[in-house]
Amino acid sequence: MTFEPQGENRFIVPIGPQHPALKEPGHFEFVVDGEIVTGASVRLGYVHRGIEKGAEDRTWTQNLYLMERICGICSHIHATAFVQGVEKLAGVEAPPRARAIREIFAELERIHSHMLWLGVAAHEGGFDALFMYSWRDREVVMDMLEMLSGNRVHYSANLIGGVKYDIPLEMMDKIREGLNYLEERLLHYLDVVNNDETFIGRTRGIGTMTREQAQLLGAVGPTARASNFAYDVRVDAPYAAYAEFPVEMVVAKEGDLHARFVVRILETMESIRVLRRIFDNMPESELVTRVPRRIPAGETISRVEAPRGELFYFIASNGGEKPERVKVRTPSLCNWGTVITLAVGHKLADMPMILAGIDPCFSCNDRLVMVKRNRQDPQVWTWADLRNYGIEYYR
């Protein structure tokens, strides 16, 4: 970390792209006056992998595995968004049992994601005991996913037209046992979050965002719902089996960091409730329906609720075996603006937790970067132009 003077008692504090506090590379600049942040900016693009362009050279089935790798934590929901869009273009619908299994995997993935976030956010605030305990308990849901699919991270449960794996009764019983344990632990974490004086001192009243600000800045997911902005794709536009097995939206009015912890913990407990209901009323049907190799020409969108918020896919087909275009808008991209806005007026020491409060995913954002010369010459830069610009910029 270095400091650049900006006048008397004012400095720019750069953090990243490589920094011990960052799990993924991103570059932040905070203008501070003493300990108070007076300005903030963020620069992303350090994990660009060209996934969207790569999708144009792969078949529909191959792209299913590519989309799962946009984000390891949210691999199933990315695959679900993709297959639902392709199925819509093809004019087919997955069988009822397959849609229920998609919801099961999605809610188990949500539990996994929120418990992982709980540990990371606690760690950023210096609460390493909560970090270690929540990650220990996270192993329970990872074991469930491994039992169902054979994998702990990329579950690869989806097929275009259905799912790969069935869930027999004996597996449901084992999952119920794990859910009972997780529910008990989550109640304990909720008690810690609501009653630990040190934790409350680091979160209550910090990074407060009003409902109007959340709507104006385009916040999504638990970040928005913690500010009383009631929007959840699972409720407002049900997909998979959410129409048959609905969830109850969790919202809070306070809009601060503490509310974001409470909302995510309560969402995790809601996932447990929904999973039990699905297991008690599992529909009977085939697991997959036939889908043509060549997807009819057309364009469509697919929206789902990822653990971090609304995930949006645009898919275009020219009638062949490969997509013409796949565009992905991830929830982290929507929530970044809230970090820069909420940082102003807080102490520099609050920045790690305000950043962690949106549950950011850097690799989700960085798929495509286009740089134009200027308004007079709007030609898109070539790779050589971009390379030369980078050399000159960092010279």
Short mmCIF file of C-alpha atoms in Angstrom, two decimals:
data_model
loop_
_atom_site.label_atom_id
_atom_site.label_comp_id
_atom_site.label_asym_id
_atom_site.label_seq_id
_atom_site.Cartn_x
_atom_site.Cartn_y
_atom_site.Cartn_z
CA MET A 1 0.00 0.00 0.00
CA THR A 2 1.39 3.41 -0.96
CA PHE A 3 0.26 6.94 -0.30
CA GLU A 4 0.17 9.86 -2.71
CA PRO A 5 -0.32 13.36 -1.26
CA GLN A 6 -3.45 15.20 -2.45
CA GLY A 7 -3.03 18.36 -0.46
CA GLU A 8 -2.83 18.87 3.28
CA ASN A 9 -3.94 15.68 5.09
CA ARG A 10 -5.36 14.18 1.87
CA PHE A 11 -3.99 11.05 0.22
CA ILE A 12 -4.94 8.48 -2.40
CA VAL A 13 -4.70 4.99 -0.93
CA PRO A 14 -4.43 2.37 -3.71
CA ILE A 15 -5.39 -1.21 -2.90
CA GLY A 16 -4.76 -3.99 -5.42
CA PRO A 17 -4.71 -5.54 -7.87
CA GLN A 18 -2.49 -7.79 -5.75
CA HIS A 19 -3.12 -7.25 -2.06
CA PRO A 20 -3.42 -9.52 1.00
CA ALA A 21 -6.99 -8.31 1.64
CA LEU A 22 -8.17 -9.27 -1.86
CA LYS A 23 -9.00 -12.86 -2.77
CA GLU A 24 -9.20 -11.91 -6.46
CA PRO A 25 -7.48 -9.09 -8.36
CA GLY A 26 -9.15 -5.68 -8.51
CA HIS A 27 -7.76 -2.17 -8.19
CA PHE A 28 -9.32 0.32 -5.79
CA GLU A 29 -8.34 3.91 -5.06
CA PHE A 30 -9.65 5.64 -1.96
CA VAL A 31 -9.15 9.37 -1.41
CA VAL A 32 -8.86 9.91 2.31
CA ASP A 33 -8.81 13.00 4.48
CA GLY A 34 -7.24 11.69 7.64
CA GLU A 35 -9.16 8.46 8.23
CA ILE A 36 -12.31 9.50 6.36
CA VAL A 37 -12.87 8.41 2.74
CA THR A 38 -13.86 11.35 0.55
CA GLY A 39 -13.73 9.62 -2.84
CA ALA A 40 -13.46 6.13 -4.30
CA SER A 41 -12.97 4.40 -7.64
CA VAL A 42 -12.61 0.83 -8.85
CA ARG A 43 -10.93 -0.67 -11.88
CA LEU A 44 -11.78 -4.23 -12.90
CA GLY A 45 -10.75 -6.42 -15.81
CA TYR A 46 -7.80 -8.32 -14.36
CA VAL A 47 -9.44 -11.75 -14.76
CA HIS A 48 -10.57 -11.43 -18.37
CA ARG A 49 -10.90 -14.94 -19.84
CA GLY A 50 -12.83 -14.40 -23.09
CA ILE A 51 -15.62 -16.80 -22.14
CA GLU A 52 -18.32 -15.04 -24.14
CA LYS A 53 -16.20 -15.10 -27.30
CA GLY A 54 -15.20 -18.70 -26.64
CA ALA A 55 -18.87 -19.68 -26.52
CA GLU A 56 -19.22 -18.85 -30.23
CA ASP A 57 -16.77 -21.63 -31.17
CA ARG A 58 -18.35 -24.40 -29.11
CA THR A 59 -21.51 -26.45 -29.49
CA TRP A 60 -24.53 -25.89 -27.28
CA THR A 61 -23.60 -28.88 -25.12
CA GLN A 62 -19.94 -27.88 -24.84
CA ASN A 63 -20.99 -24.39 -23.78
CA LEU A 64 -22.94 -25.85 -20.91
CA TYR A 65 -19.65 -26.84 -19.27
CA LEU A 66 -18.04 -23.52 -20.21
CA MET A 67 -20.79 -21.49 -18.55
CA GLU A 68 -20.47 -23.54 -15.37
CA ARG A 69 -16.91 -22.24 -15.09
CA ILE A 70 -17.75 -18.55 -15.14
CA CYS A 71 -17.94 -18.89 -11.36
CA GLY A 72 -17.07 -21.90 -9.23
CA ILE A 73 -19.40 -20.92 -6.38
CA CYS A 74 -22.36 -20.28 -8.74
CA SER A 75 -21.66 -22.94 -11.35
CA HIS A 76 -25.09 -24.59 -11.21
CA ILE A 77 -27.11 -21.40 -11.50
CA HIS A 78 -25.06 -20.28 -14.53
CA ALA A 79 -25.74 -23.62 -16.19
CA THR A 80 -29.43 -23.35 -15.28
CA ALA A 81 -29.72 -19.89 -16.85
CA PHE A 82 -28.01 -21.15 -20.01
CA VAL A 83 -30.02 -24.36 -20.46
CA GLN A 84 -33.32 -22.60 -19.78
CA GLY A 85 -32.53 -20.08 -22.51
CA VAL A 86 -31.57 -22.81 -24.97
CA GLU A 87 -34.69 -24.83 -24.09
CA LYS A 88 -36.82 -21.74 -24.72
CA LEU A 89 -35.26 -21.32 -28.18
CA ALA A 90 -35.78 -25.02 -28.89
CA GLY A 91 -39.41 -24.92 -27.73
CA VAL A 92 -39.01 -27.66 -25.13
CA GLU A 93 -39.50 -27.84 -21.38
CA ALA A 94 -37.65 -29.95 -18.86
CA PRO A 95 -39.76 -32.61 -17.08
CA PRO A 96 -41.25 -31.74 -13.65
CA ARG A 97 -38.83 -33.92 -11.67
CA ALA A 98 -35.87 -32.40 -13.52
CA ARG A 99 -37.08 -28.89 -12.70
CA ALA A 100 -37.43 -29.86 -9.04
CA ILE A 101 -33.90 -31.28 -9.00
CA ARG A 102 -32.62 -28.05 -10.55
CA GLU A 103 -34.21 -26.16 -7.67
CA ILE A 104 -32.68 -28.56 -5.13
CA PHE A 105 -29.19 -27.99 -6.51
CA ALA A 106 -29.80 -24.24 -6.71
CA GLU A 107 -30.85 -23.98 -3.06
CA LEU A 108 -28.00 -26.20 -1.85
CA GLU A 109 -25.65 -23.97 -3.86
CA ARG A 110 -27.22 -20.91 -2.21
CA ILE A 111 -26.56 -22.39 1.24
CA HIS A 112 -22.97 -23.11 0.25
CA SER A 113 -22.45 -19.61 -1.19
CA HIS A 114 -23.95 -17.75 1.77
CA MET A 115 -21.98 -19.77 4.32
CA LEU A 116 -18.79 -19.19 2.37
CA TRP A 117 -19.59 -15.46 2.27
CA LEU A 118 -20.35 -15.39 6.00
CA GLY A 119 -16.85 -16.66 6.73
CA VAL A 120 -15.11 -14.32 4.27
CA ALA A 121 -17.02 -11.25 5.49
CA ALA A 122 -16.32 -12.12 9.12
CA HIS A 123 -12.63 -12.57 8.29
CA GLU A 124 -12.50 -9.11 6.68
CA GLY A 125 -13.79 -7.69 9.96
CA GLY A 126 -11.26 -9.61 12.05
CA PHE A 127 -13.70 -12.27 13.34
CA ASP A 128 -11.65 -15.31 12.45
CA ALA A 129 -13.48 -17.58 14.92
CA LEU A 130 -16.74 -17.06 12.99
CA PHE A 131 -14.80 -17.55 9.75
CA MET A 132 -13.40 -20.91 10.83
CA TYR A 133 -16.68 -22.21 12.29
CA SER A 134 -18.82 -21.24 9.29
CA TRP A 135 -16.34 -22.79 6.86
CA ARG A 136 -16.25 -25.95 8.97
CA ASP A 137 -20.03 -26.20 8.73
CA ARG A 138 -19.91 -25.38 5.02
CA GLU A 139 -18.29 -28.76 4.54
CA VAL A 140 -21.64 -30.36 5.40
CA VAL A 141 -23.41 -28.88 2.36
CA MET A 142 -20.37 -29.57 0.16
CA ASP A 143 -20.57 -33.21 1.21
CA MET A 144 -24.24 -33.23 0.21
CA LEU A 145 -23.43 -31.88 -3.24
CA GLU A 146 -20.63 -34.41 -3.63
CA MET A 147 -23.00 -37.22 -2.65
CA LEU A 148 -25.54 -36.08 -5.27
CA SER A 149 -23.21 -35.32 -8.16
CA GLY A 150 -19.75 -36.66 -7.37
CA ASN A 151 -18.30 -33.12 -7.30
CA ARG A 152 -17.90 -30.55 -4.56
CA VAL A 153 -17.62 -27.46 -6.78
CA HIS A 154 -18.73 -27.93 -10.40
CA TYR A 155 -21.72 -30.22 -9.90
CA SER A 156 -22.56 -30.48 -13.62
CA ALA A 157 -26.13 -31.51 -12.85
CA ASN A 158 -27.81 -29.88 -15.86
CA LEU A 159 -28.42 -31.14 -19.35
CA ILE A 160 -30.14 -29.25 -22.13
CA GLY A 161 -33.63 -30.64 -21.64
CA GLY A 162 -33.25 -31.93 -18.09
CA VAL A 163 -30.74 -33.16 -15.52
CA LYS A 164 -28.17 -35.95 -15.24
CA TYR A 165 -28.79 -37.16 -11.70
CA ASP A 166 -31.82 -38.50 -9.89
CA ILE A 167 -32.15 -38.24 -6.11
CA PRO A 168 -33.32 -41.51 -4.50
CA LEU A 169 -35.10 -41.62 -1.15
CA GLU A 170 -32.05 -42.72 0.83
CA MET A 171 -30.12 -39.68 -0.39
CA MET A 172 -33.01 -37.40 0.58
CA ASP A 173 -32.91 -38.83 4.11
CA LYS A 174 -29.17 -38.16 4.41
CA ILE A 175 -29.64 -34.61 3.12
CA ARG A 176 -32.39 -34.03 5.69
CA GLU A 177 -29.95 -35.00 8.44
CA GLY A 178 -27.42 -32.51 7.16
CA LEU A 179 -30.07 -29.79 6.89
CA ASN A 180 -31.08 -30.35 10.51
CA TYR A 181 -27.48 -29.81 11.60
CA LEU A 182 -27.08 -26.72 9.41
CA GLU A 183 -30.30 -25.18 10.71
CA GLU A 184 -29.09 -25.51 14.29
CA ARG A 185 -25.75 -23.91 13.41
CA LEU A 186 -27.36 -21.07 11.45
CA LEU A 187 -29.57 -20.22 14.41
CA HIS A 188 -26.39 -19.93 16.46
CA TYR A 189 -24.76 -17.66 13.85
CA LEU A 190 -27.87 -15.48 13.76
CA ASP A 191 -27.62 -15.12 17.53
CA VAL A 192 -23.94 -14.14 17.23
CA VAL A 193 -24.64 -11.60 14.49
CA ASN A 194 -27.49 -10.02 16.48
CA ASN A 195 -25.93 -9.99 19.95
CA ASP A 196 -22.13 -9.89 19.78
CA GLU A 197 -21.22 -6.33 20.79
CA THR A 198 -17.97 -6.22 18.86
CA PHE A 199 -19.60 -7.53 15.71
CA ILE A 200 -22.49 -5.08 15.98
CA GLY A 201 -19.99 -2.25 16.42
CA ARG A 202 -18.38 -3.13 13.09
CA THR A 203 -21.62 -3.60 11.11
CA ARG A 204 -24.59 -1.67 12.53
CA GLY A 205 -24.98 1.72 10.86
CA ILE A 206 -22.03 1.01 8.52
CA GLY A 207 -22.52 1.23 4.74
CA THR A 208 -26.18 2.14 5.08
CA MET A 209 -28.06 2.24 1.77
CA THR A 210 -31.67 3.40 1.52
CA ARG A 211 -34.27 1.71 -0.64
CA GLU A 212 -34.17 4.66 -3.02
CA GLN A 213 -30.39 4.41 -3.33
CA ALA A 214 -30.58 0.66 -3.95
CA GLN A 215 -33.09 1.20 -6.74
CA LEU A 216 -31.15 4.11 -8.26
CA LEU A 217 -27.81 2.28 -8.19
CA GLY A 218 -29.30 -0.93 -9.61
CA ALA A 219 -28.49 -3.13 -6.63
CA VAL A 220 -29.68 -6.73 -6.80
CA GLY A 221 -29.89 -9.80 -4.59
CA PRO A 222 -29.41 -9.76 -0.80
CA THR A 223 -27.60 -6.41 -1.11
CA ALA A 224 -30.83 -4.83 -2.38
CA ARG A 225 -33.21 -6.83 -0.19
CA ALA A 226 -31.29 -5.74 2.93
CA SER A 227 -32.33 -2.19 1.95
CA ASN A 228 -36.03 -3.11 1.73
CA PHE A 229 -35.93 -3.34 -2.06
CA ALA A 230 -38.13 -6.42 -2.52
CA TYR A 231 -36.97 -8.04 -5.73
CA ASP A 232 -36.19 -11.73 -6.18
CA VAL A 233 -36.41 -13.50 -9.56
CA ARG A 234 -37.47 -16.70 -7.81
CA VAL A 235 -40.59 -14.88 -6.59
CA ASP A 236 -41.22 -12.27 -9.31
CA ALA A 237 -40.53 -14.52 -12.33
CA PRO A 238 -40.45 -18.16 -11.11
CA TYR A 239 -38.36 -20.65 -13.09
CA ALA A 240 -37.35 -24.31 -12.57
CA ALA A 241 -39.87 -25.56 -9.96
CA TYR A 242 -40.22 -22.32 -7.96
CA ALA A 243 -43.87 -21.95 -9.03
CA GLU A 244 -44.65 -25.32 -7.39
CA PHE A 245 -42.23 -24.89 -4.47
CA PRO A 246 -42.10 -21.12 -3.83
CA VAL A 247 -39.72 -19.31 -1.52
CA GLU A 248 -40.62 -16.47 0.82
CA MET A 249 -38.63 -13.34 0.07
CA VAL A 250 -36.40 -12.13 2.93
CA VAL A 251 -36.08 -8.34 3.27
CA ALA A 252 -34.79 -5.93 5.91
CA LYS A 253 -35.38 -2.22 6.40
CA GLU A 254 -32.11 -1.09 7.96
CA GLY A 255 -29.96 -1.24 4.80
CA ASP A 256 -26.63 -1.46 6.66
CA LEU A 257 -23.95 -4.14 6.81
CA HIS A 258 -25.67 -5.80 9.74
CA ALA A 259 -28.87 -6.16 7.70
CA ARG A 260 -26.92 -7.82 4.89
CA PHE A 261 -25.66 -10.45 7.33
CA VAL A 262 -29.14 -11.07 8.73
CA VAL A 263 -30.78 -11.30 5.29
CA ARG A 264 -28.28 -13.86 4.02
CA ILE A 265 -28.54 -16.04 7.12
CA LEU A 266 -32.35 -15.96 6.98
CA GLU A 267 -32.26 -16.72 3.25
CA THR A 268 -30.16 -19.77 4.00
CA MET A 269 -32.70 -20.96 6.53
CA GLU A 270 -35.48 -20.35 3.98
CA SER A 271 -33.56 -22.55 1.53
CA ILE A 272 -33.60 -25.34 4.13
CA ARG A 273 -37.39 -25.00 4.51
CA VAL A 274 -37.94 -25.18 0.74
CA LEU A 275 -35.67 -28.18 0.34
CA ARG A 276 -37.63 -30.11 2.95
CA ARG A 277 -40.87 -29.30 1.15
CA ILE A 278 -39.50 -30.51 -2.18
CA PHE A 279 -38.31 -33.78 -0.61
CA ASP A 280 -41.78 -34.33 0.88
CA ASN A 281 -43.53 -33.69 -2.45
CA MET A 282 -41.03 -34.83 -5.09
CA PRO A 283 -42.76 -35.12 -8.50
CA GLU A 284 -42.45 -38.30 -10.55
CA SER A 285 -41.39 -38.02 -14.22
CA GLU A 286 -38.52 -38.60 -16.60
CA LEU A 287 -35.30 -36.70 -16.03
CA VAL A 288 -34.69 -35.43 -19.57
CA THR A 289 -36.54 -34.65 -22.78
CA ARG A 290 -35.14 -34.75 -26.32
CA VAL A 291 -33.65 -31.55 -27.74
CA PRO A 292 -32.46 -31.10 -31.36
CA ARG A 293 -28.75 -30.62 -32.00
CA ARG A 294 -29.50 -27.59 -34.14
CA ILE A 295 -31.29 -24.96 -32.09
CA PRO A 296 -33.82 -22.92 -34.12
CA ALA A 297 -32.77 -19.39 -35.06
CA GLY A 298 -33.86 -16.67 -32.69
CA GLU A 299 -32.97 -14.61 -29.64
CA THR A 300 -34.01 -14.99 -26.03
CA ILE A 301 -33.20 -13.93 -22.50
CA SER A 302 -33.00 -16.07 -19.39
CA ARG A 303 -33.19 -14.69 -15.84
CA VAL A 304 -32.47 -16.53 -12.62
CA GLU A 305 -31.69 -15.59 -9.02
CA ALA A 306 -28.06 -16.43 -8.29
CA PRO A 307 -26.89 -16.32 -4.64
CA ARG A 308 -25.59 -12.77 -5.25
CA GLY A 309 -28.68 -11.56 -7.16
CA GLU A 310 -30.25 -11.53 -10.61
CA LEU A 311 -28.24 -13.34 -13.29
CA PHE A 312 -29.16 -12.36 -16.84
CA TYR A 313 -28.35 -14.31 -20.03
CA PHE A 314 -28.92 -13.16 -23.62
CA ILE A 315 -28.62 -16.01 -26.13
CA ALA A 316 -28.81 -15.75 -29.93
CA SER A 317 -28.96 -18.67 -32.36
CA ASN A 318 -28.56 -18.67 -36.14
CA GLY A 319 -30.09 -22.14 -36.46
CA GLY A 320 -26.84 -24.07 -36.16
CA GLU A 321 -25.09 -26.28 -33.63
CA LYS A 322 -23.30 -23.30 -32.03
CA PRO A 323 -24.64 -20.05 -30.55
CA GLU A 324 -24.18 -16.84 -32.47
CA ARG A 325 -23.89 -14.81 -29.27
CA VAL A 326 -24.02 -15.42 -25.53
CA LYS A 327 -24.02 -12.37 -23.26
CA VAL A 328 -23.89 -12.74 -19.48
CA ARG A 329 -24.67 -10.00 -16.96
CA THR A 330 -23.75 -11.08 -13.47
CA PRO A 331 -25.06 -9.63 -10.18
CA SER A 332 -21.65 -8.44 -8.97
CA LEU A 333 -21.49 -6.08 -11.93
CA CYS A 334 -24.73 -4.46 -10.73
CA ASN A 335 -23.60 -4.14 -7.11
CA TRP A 336 -20.17 -2.58 -7.67
CA GLY A 337 -21.65 0.91 -7.88
CA THR A 338 -22.99 0.63 -4.35
CA VAL A 339 -19.49 0.05 -2.93
CA ILE A 340 -18.05 3.22 -4.46
CA THR A 341 -21.05 5.29 -3.37
CA LEU A 342 -21.28 3.95 0.18
CA ALA A 343 -17.53 4.24 0.81
CA VAL A 344 -17.64 8.04 0.95
CA GLY A 345 -17.97 9.32 4.51
CA HIS A 346 -16.79 6.13 6.20
CA LYS A 347 -13.45 5.33 7.77
CA LEU A 348 -10.80 3.58 5.71
CA ALA A 349 -10.92 0.68 8.20
CA ASP A 350 -14.55 0.04 7.18
CA MET A 351 -13.69 -0.48 3.51
CA PRO A 352 -12.91 -4.24 3.64
CA MET A 353 -16.29 -5.08 5.16
CA ILE A 354 -18.23 -2.67 2.92
CA LEU A 355 -16.57 -4.34 -0.05
CA ALA A 356 -17.28 -7.82 1.29
CA GLY A 357 -20.87 -6.80 2.04
CA ILE A 358 -21.94 -7.20 -1.60
CA ASP A 359 -20.31 -10.65 -1.81
CA PRO A 360 -18.24 -9.61 -4.84
CA CYS A 361 -17.05 -12.02 -7.51
CA PHE A 362 -14.34 -10.58 -9.74
CA SER A 363 -14.11 -13.49 -12.17
CA CYS A 364 -17.87 -13.27 -12.83
CA ASN A 365 -17.50 -9.71 -14.14
CA ASP A 366 -14.48 -10.07 -16.37
CA ARG A 367 -15.50 -11.68 -19.63
CA LEU A 368 -15.21 -9.00 -22.33
CA VAL A 369 -13.49 -5.61 -22.57
CA MET A 370 -13.93 -3.23 -25.52
CA VAL A 371 -11.99 0.04 -25.67
CA LYS A 372 -12.73 2.76 -28.24
CA ARG A 373 -10.27 5.44 -29.33
CA ASN A 374 -12.46 8.53 -28.88
CA ARG A 375 -15.72 10.05 -30.02
CA GLN A 376 -14.21 11.45 -33.21
CA ASP A 377 -12.73 8.08 -34.16
CA PRO A 378 -15.11 5.41 -32.77
CA GLN A 379 -13.22 2.49 -34.33
CA VAL A 380 -12.85 -0.45 -31.97
CA TRP A 381 -9.26 -1.12 -30.94
CA THR A 382 -7.44 -4.13 -32.32
CA TRP A 383 -5.50 -6.45 -30.03
CA ALA A 384 -2.25 -4.75 -31.14
CA ASP A 385 -3.72 -1.31 -30.35
CA LEU A 386 -4.78 -2.47 -26.91
CA ARG A 387 -1.38 -4.02 -26.22
CA ASN A 388 0.48 -0.87 -27.24
CA TYR A 389 -1.84 1.26 -25.14
CA GLY A 390 -1.09 -0.92 -22.11
CA ILE A 391 2.66 -0.64 -22.69
CA GLU A 392 2.48 3.15 -22.90
CA TYR A 393 0.11 3.46 -19.95
CA TYR A 394 2.37 1.56 -17.58
CA ARG A 395 5.68 2.87 -18.96
#
